[in-house]
mmCIF file with all atom_site columns, C-alpha atoms in Angstrom:
data_model
loop_
_atom_site.group_PDB
_atom_site.id
_atom_site.type_symbol
_atom_site.label_atom_id
_atom_site.label_alt_id
_atom_site.label_comp_id
_atom_site.label_asym_id
_atom_site.label_entity_id
_atom_site.label_seq_id
_atom_site.pdbx_PDB_ins_code
_atom_site.Cartn_x
_atom_site.Cartn_y
_atom_site.Cartn_z
_atom_site.occupancy
_atom_site.B_iso_or_equiv
_atom_site.pdbx_formal_charge
_atom_site.auth_seq_id
_atom_site.auth_comp_id
_atom_site.auth_asym_id
_atom_site.auth_atom_id
_atom_site.pdbx_PDB_model_num
ATOM 1   C CA . LEU F 1 1   ? -17.448 -38.760 16.137 1.00 46.00 ? 13  LEU F CA 1
ATOM 2   C CA . LEU F 1 2   ? -18.283 -36.590 13.136 1.00 52.00 ? 14  LEU F CA 1
ATOM 3   C CA . ASP F 1 3   ? -16.559 -33.649 14.782 1.00 53.00 ? 15  ASP F CA 1
ATOM 4   C CA . MET F 1 4   ? -13.434 -35.710 15.513 1.00 50.00 ? 16  MET F CA 1
ATOM 5   C CA . VAL F 1 5   ? -13.297 -37.233 12.035 1.00 52.00 ? 17  VAL F CA 1
ATOM 6   C CA . SER F 1 6   ? -13.887 -33.948 10.240 1.00 56.00 ? 18  SER F CA 1
ATOM 7   C CA . LYS F 1 7   ? -11.029 -32.379 12.186 1.00 59.00 ? 19  LYS F CA 1
ATOM 8   C CA . LYS F 1 8   ? -8.906  -35.490 11.611 1.00 62.00 ? 20  LYS F CA 1
ATOM 9   C CA . GLU F 1 9   ? -8.133  -35.508 15.321 1.00 67.00 ? 21  GLU F CA 1
ATOM 10  C CA . ILE F 1 10  ? -9.117  -38.516 17.366 1.00 72.00 ? 22  ILE F CA 1
ATOM 11  C CA . ASP F 1 11  ? -8.368  -38.566 21.055 1.00 76.00 ? 23  ASP F CA 1
ATOM 12  C CA . LEU F 1 12  ? -7.806  -42.227 21.880 1.00 79.00 ? 24  LEU F CA 1
ATOM 13  C CA . LYS F 1 13  ? -8.409  -41.468 25.550 1.00 82.00 ? 25  LYS F CA 1
ATOM 14  C CA . THR F 1 14  ? -11.976 -40.269 24.909 1.00 81.00 ? 26  THR F CA 1
ATOM 15  C CA . ASP F 1 15  ? -14.526 -41.921 27.196 1.00 85.00 ? 27  ASP F CA 1
ATOM 16  C CA . ILE F 1 16  ? -16.621 -44.173 24.960 1.00 87.00 ? 28  ILE F CA 1
ATOM 17  C CA . SER F 1 17  ? -19.273 -45.013 27.561 1.00 91.00 ? 29  SER F CA 1
ATOM 18  C CA . GLU F 1 18  ? -21.760 -42.322 26.467 1.00 92.00 ? 30  GLU F CA 1
ATOM 19  C CA . GLY F 1 19  ? -21.428 -43.329 22.826 1.00 90.00 ? 31  GLY F CA 1
ATOM 20  C CA . LEU F 1 20  ? -22.029 -46.966 23.759 1.00 94.00 ? 32  LEU F CA 1
ATOM 21  C CA . LYS F 1 21  ? -25.179 -46.005 25.686 1.00 96.00 ? 33  LYS F CA 1
ATOM 22  C CA . ILE F 1 22  ? -26.468 -44.151 22.639 1.00 95.00 ? 34  ILE F CA 1
ATOM 23  C CA . TYR F 1 23  ? -25.561 -47.111 20.413 1.00 95.00 ? 35  TYR F CA 1
ATOM 24  C CA . GLU F 1 24  ? -27.503 -49.474 22.694 1.00 97.00 ? 36  GLU F CA 1
ATOM 25  C CA . ARG F 1 25  ? -30.492 -47.144 22.843 1.00 98.00 ? 37  ARG F CA 1
ATOM 26  C CA . ASN F 1 26  ? -30.588 -46.717 19.069 1.00 97.00 ? 38  ASN F CA 1
ATOM 27  C CA . LEU F 1 27  ? -30.239 -50.432 18.407 1.00 98.00 ? 39  LEU F CA 1
ATOM 28  C CA . GLN F 1 28  ? -33.008 -51.161 20.918 1.00 98.00 ? 40  GLN F CA 1
ATOM 29  C CA . HIS F 1 29  ? -35.257 -48.671 19.105 1.00 98.00 ? 41  HIS F CA 1
ATOM 30  C CA . ILE F 1 30  ? -34.643 -50.464 15.806 1.00 98.00 ? 42  ILE F CA 1
ATOM 31  C CA . ILE F 1 31  ? -35.429 -53.820 17.443 1.00 98.00 ? 43  ILE F CA 1
ATOM 32  C CA . ASP F 1 32  ? -38.592 -52.366 19.002 1.00 98.00 ? 44  ASP F CA 1
ATOM 33  C CA . LEU F 1 33  ? -39.761 -51.046 15.636 1.00 98.00 ? 45  LEU F CA 1
ATOM 34  C CA . CYS F 1 34  ? -39.173 -54.407 14.003 1.00 97.00 ? 46  CYS F CA 1
ATOM 35  C CA . LEU F 1 35  ? -40.921 -56.375 16.732 1.00 97.00 ? 47  LEU F CA 1
ATOM 36  C CA . THR F 1 36  ? -43.847 -53.966 16.837 1.00 97.00 ? 48  THR F CA 1
ATOM 37  C CA . ASN F 1 37  ? -44.272 -54.459 13.096 1.00 98.00 ? 49  ASN F CA 1
ATOM 38  C CA . LYS F 1 38  ? -43.929 -58.246 13.408 1.00 95.00 ? 50  LYS F CA 1
ATOM 39  C CA . ILE F 1 39  ? -40.606 -58.312 11.567 1.00 94.00 ? 51  ILE F CA 1
ATOM 40  C CA . GLU F 1 40  ? -38.449 -61.229 12.611 1.00 90.00 ? 52  GLU F CA 1
ATOM 41  C CA . VAL F 1 41  ? -35.072 -59.939 13.723 1.00 94.00 ? 53  VAL F CA 1
ATOM 42  C CA . VAL F 1 42  ? -31.699 -61.566 13.191 1.00 94.00 ? 54  VAL F CA 1
ATOM 43  C CA . ILE F 1 43  ? -28.864 -59.645 14.782 1.00 96.00 ? 55  ILE F CA 1
ATOM 44  C CA . SER F 1 44  ? -25.168 -60.266 14.278 1.00 97.00 ? 56  SER F CA 1
ATOM 45  C CA . THR F 1 45  ? -21.946 -59.230 15.903 1.00 98.00 ? 57  THR F CA 1
ATOM 46  C CA . TYR F 1 46  ? -19.536 -57.065 13.962 1.00 96.00 ? 58  TYR F CA 1
ATOM 47  C CA . CYS F 1 47  ? -16.336 -58.545 12.548 1.00 96.00 ? 59  CYS F CA 1
ATOM 48  C CA . PHE F 1 48  ? -13.015 -56.745 12.876 1.00 94.00 ? 60  PHE F CA 1
ATOM 49  C CA . ASN F 1 49  ? -9.685  -58.043 11.637 1.00 94.00 ? 61  ASN F CA 1
ATOM 50  C CA . LEU F 1 50  ? -6.731  -56.599 13.510 1.00 91.00 ? 62  LEU F CA 1
ATOM 51  C CA . HIS F 1 51  ? -4.340  -57.831 10.826 1.00 90.00 ? 63  HIS F CA 1
ATOM 52  C CA . GLU F 1 52  ? -0.555  -57.848 10.881 1.00 89.00 ? 64  GLU F CA 1
ATOM 53  C CA . LYS F 1 53  ? -0.033  -54.369 9.375  1.00 91.00 ? 65  LYS F CA 1
ATOM 54  C CA . ILE F 1 54  ? -2.196  -52.614 11.986 1.00 91.00 ? 66  ILE F CA 1
ATOM 55  C CA . LYS F 1 55  ? -2.095  -54.888 15.019 1.00 91.00 ? 67  LYS F CA 1
ATOM 56  C CA . ASN F 1 56  ? 0.265   -52.568 16.921 1.00 93.00 ? 68  ASN F CA 1
ATOM 57  C CA . GLU F 1 57  ? -1.347  -49.258 15.938 1.00 91.00 ? 69  GLU F CA 1
ATOM 58  C CA . ASN F 1 58  ? -3.115  -47.560 18.840 1.00 89.00 ? 70  ASN F CA 1
ATOM 59  C CA . LEU F 1 59  ? -5.936  -46.250 16.653 1.00 87.00 ? 71  LEU F CA 1
ATOM 60  C CA . HIS F 1 60  ? -6.864  -49.738 15.427 1.00 89.00 ? 72  HIS F CA 1
ATOM 61  C CA . ILE F 1 61  ? -6.452  -51.244 18.883 1.00 91.00 ? 73  ILE F CA 1
ATOM 62  C CA . CYS F 1 62  ? -8.911  -48.602 20.109 1.00 90.00 ? 74  CYS F CA 1
ATOM 63  C CA . TYR F 1 63  ? -11.349 -49.407 17.273 1.00 90.00 ? 75  TYR F CA 1
ATOM 64  C CA . LYS F 1 64  ? -11.133 -53.105 18.136 1.00 92.00 ? 76  LYS F CA 1
ATOM 65  C CA . LYS F 1 65  ? -11.929 -52.302 21.774 1.00 92.00 ? 77  LYS F CA 1
ATOM 66  C CA . ILE F 1 66  ? -15.010 -50.348 20.711 1.00 92.00 ? 78  ILE F CA 1
ATOM 67  C CA . VAL F 1 67  ? -16.174 -53.135 18.385 1.00 94.00 ? 79  VAL F CA 1
ATOM 68  C CA . LEU F 1 68  ? -15.843 -55.671 21.209 1.00 96.00 ? 80  LEU F CA 1
ATOM 69  C CA . GLU F 1 69  ? -17.968 -53.460 23.469 1.00 96.00 ? 81  GLU F CA 1
ATOM 70  C CA . GLU F 1 70  ? -20.570 -53.006 20.731 1.00 96.00 ? 82  GLU F CA 1
ATOM 71  C CA . ASN F 1 71  ? -20.659 -56.767 20.232 1.00 98.00 ? 83  ASN F CA 1
ATOM 72  C CA . LYS F 1 72  ? -21.369 -57.259 23.942 1.00 98.00 ? 84  LYS F CA 1
ATOM 73  C CA . ILE F 1 73  ? -24.319 -54.889 23.562 1.00 98.00 ? 85  ILE F CA 1
ATOM 74  C CA . ILE F 1 74  ? -25.569 -56.772 20.494 1.00 98.00 ? 86  ILE F CA 1
ATOM 75  C CA . LYS F 1 75  ? -25.478 -60.073 22.366 1.00 98.00 ? 87  LYS F CA 1
ATOM 76  C CA . LYS F 1 76  ? -27.174 -58.554 25.427 1.00 98.00 ? 88  LYS F CA 1
ATOM 77  C CA . LEU F 1 77  ? -29.978 -57.066 23.331 1.00 98.00 ? 89  LEU F CA 1
ATOM 78  C CA . ALA F 1 78  ? -30.486 -60.355 21.485 1.00 98.00 ? 90  ALA F CA 1
ATOM 79  C CA . GLU F 1 79  ? -30.899 -62.153 24.804 1.00 98.00 ? 91  GLU F CA 1
ATOM 80  C CA . ARG F 1 80  ? -33.072 -59.431 26.355 1.00 98.00 ? 92  ARG F CA 1
ATOM 81  C CA . ASN F 1 81  ? -35.406 -59.329 23.353 1.00 98.00 ? 93  ASN F CA 1
ATOM 82  C CA . ASN F 1 82  ? -35.321 -63.066 22.642 1.00 96.00 ? 94  ASN F CA 1
ATOM 83  C CA . ILE F 1 83  ? -34.311 -62.528 19.022 1.00 95.00 ? 95  ILE F CA 1
ATOM 84  C CA . ASN F 1 84  ? -32.101 -64.541 16.685 1.00 94.00 ? 96  ASN F CA 1
ATOM 85  C CA . PHE F 1 85  ? -28.425 -63.940 17.294 1.00 96.00 ? 97  PHE F CA 1
ATOM 86  C CA . VAL F 1 86  ? -25.442 -64.761 15.085 1.00 97.00 ? 98  VAL F CA 1
ATOM 87  C CA . ASP F 1 87  ? -22.004 -64.361 16.622 1.00 97.00 ? 99  ASP F CA 1
ATOM 88  C CA . SER F 1 88  ? -20.337 -63.688 13.275 1.00 97.00 ? 100 SER F CA 1
ATOM 89  C CA . ALA F 1 89  ? -17.283 -62.238 15.001 1.00 96.00 ? 101 ALA F CA 1
ATOM 90  C CA . SER F 1 90  ? -16.604 -65.620 16.603 1.00 96.00 ? 102 SER F CA 1
ATOM 91  C CA . LEU F 1 91  ? -17.690 -67.756 13.661 1.00 96.00 ? 103 LEU F CA 1
ATOM 92  C CA . LEU F 1 92  ? -15.790 -65.977 10.884 1.00 95.00 ? 104 LEU F CA 1
ATOM 93  C CA . PRO F 1 93  ? -12.046 -66.572 11.108 1.00 93.00 ? 105 PRO F CA 1
ATOM 94  C CA . ASN F 1 94  ? -9.774  -63.534 11.120 1.00 90.00 ? 106 ASN F CA 1
ATOM 95  C CA . ASN F 1 95  ? -7.965  -64.723 8.017  1.00 93.00 ? 107 ASN F CA 1
ATOM 96  C CA . ASP F 1 96  ? -6.512  -61.887 5.981  1.00 93.00 ? 108 ASP F CA 1
ATOM 97  C CA . ASP F 1 97  ? -7.889  -63.364 2.747  1.00 95.00 ? 109 ASP F CA 1
ATOM 98  C CA . LEU F 1 98  ? -11.432 -62.780 4.058  1.00 96.00 ? 110 LEU F CA 1
ATOM 99  C CA . TYR F 1 99  ? -10.872 -59.019 4.423  1.00 95.00 ? 111 TYR F CA 1
ATOM 100 C CA . VAL F 1 100 ? -9.597  -56.210 2.235  1.00 93.00 ? 112 VAL F CA 1
ATOM 101 C CA . ASP F 1 101 ? -8.807  -54.141 5.342  1.00 91.00 ? 113 ASP F CA 1
ATOM 102 C CA . SER F 1 102 ? -9.815  -54.312 9.001  1.00 91.00 ? 114 SER F CA 1
ATOM 103 C CA . ILE F 1 103 ? -13.595 -54.084 8.422  1.00 91.00 ? 115 ILE F CA 1
ATOM 104 C CA . HIS F 1 104 ? -14.443 -54.670 4.762  1.00 92.00 ? 116 HIS F CA 1
ATOM 105 C CA . PHE F 1 105 ? -14.781 -58.181 3.405  1.00 95.00 ? 117 PHE F CA 1
ATOM 106 C CA . SER F 1 106 ? -13.204 -59.655 0.318  1.00 96.00 ? 118 SER F CA 1
ATOM 107 C CA . PRO F 1 107 ? -15.568 -61.557 -1.992 1.00 97.00 ? 119 PRO F CA 1
ATOM 108 C CA . LYS F 1 108 ? -14.473 -64.752 -0.226 1.00 97.00 ? 120 LYS F CA 1
ATOM 109 C CA . GLY F 1 109 ? -15.198 -63.161 3.165  1.00 97.00 ? 121 GLY F CA 1
ATOM 110 C CA . MET F 1 110 ? -18.622 -61.968 1.993  1.00 97.00 ? 122 MET F CA 1
ATOM 111 C CA . LYS F 1 111 ? -19.500 -65.495 0.895  1.00 98.00 ? 123 LYS F CA 1
ATOM 112 C CA . GLN F 1 112 ? -18.443 -66.960 4.232  1.00 97.00 ? 124 GLN F CA 1
ATOM 113 C CA . LEU F 1 113 ? -20.318 -64.311 6.201  1.00 97.00 ? 125 LEU F CA 1
ATOM 114 C CA . ALA F 1 114 ? -23.428 -64.839 4.062  1.00 97.00 ? 126 ALA F CA 1
ATOM 115 C CA . LYS F 1 115 ? -23.196 -68.582 4.706  1.00 97.00 ? 127 LYS F CA 1
ATOM 116 C CA . ILE F 1 116 ? -22.890 -68.080 8.464  1.00 96.00 ? 128 ILE F CA 1
ATOM 117 C CA . ILE F 1 117 ? -25.868 -65.723 8.637  1.00 95.00 ? 129 ILE F CA 1
ATOM 118 C CA . SER F 1 118 ? -28.035 -67.636 6.162  1.00 95.00 ? 130 SER F CA 1
ATOM 119 C CA . GLU F 1 119 ? -27.572 -70.855 8.122  1.00 93.00 ? 131 GLU F CA 1
ATOM 120 C CA . LYS F 1 120 ? -28.925 -69.099 11.219 1.00 88.00 ? 132 LYS F CA 1
ATOM 121 C CA . VAL F 1 121 ? -31.843 -67.609 9.279  1.00 88.00 ? 133 VAL F CA 1
ATOM 122 C CA . LEU F 1 122 ? -32.725 -71.017 7.812  1.00 90.00 ? 134 LEU F CA 1
ATOM 123 C CA . GLU F 1 123 ? -32.395 -72.632 11.238 1.00 86.00 ? 135 GLU F CA 1
ATOM 124 C CA . ALA F 1 124 ? -34.678 -70.009 12.797 1.00 77.00 ? 136 ALA F CA 1
ATOM 125 C CA . ASN F 1 125 ? -37.179 -70.327 9.948  1.00 74.00 ? 137 ASN F CA 1
ATOM 126 C CA . SER F 1 126 ? -37.230 -74.110 10.342 1.00 77.00 ? 138 SER F CA 1
ATOM 127 C CA . ALA F 1 127 ? -37.815 -73.800 14.097 1.00 67.00 ? 139 ALA F CA 1
ATOM 128 C CA . TYR F 1 128 ? -40.560 -71.233 13.458 1.00 63.00 ? 140 TYR F CA 1
ATOM 129 C CA . LYS F 1 129 ? -42.418 -73.583 11.111 1.00 63.00 ? 141 LYS F CA 1
ATOM 130 C CA . ASN F 1 130 ? -42.241 -76.453 13.597 1.00 56.00 ? 142 ASN F CA 1
#
């Protein structure tokens, strides 16, 4: 990725499967480290807003495809490791006022995302105490 970005050339036909395997491996390592150190893990899907200005651009369509694949991995790892999972991508609406671009949140979007995740953390903490 660094090589492609630094050259400003991105081949949209590049096979992403190897990168996704590395992503899964790395995320599993982080989860393993947390669990080994008795750190409670909450994992969330990644939000991506394919808004009106970019919805027909191949580059952004490709990015969206990658994000969806990464989110499948996140969900799979949450289930495999029996850790707290927040499907933020499904819970946060793709309203343009929640984003400043396709991936960065507006202050309103940050507040909504924080609410979604904090509710899950509080729910998990409550279940843990009981």
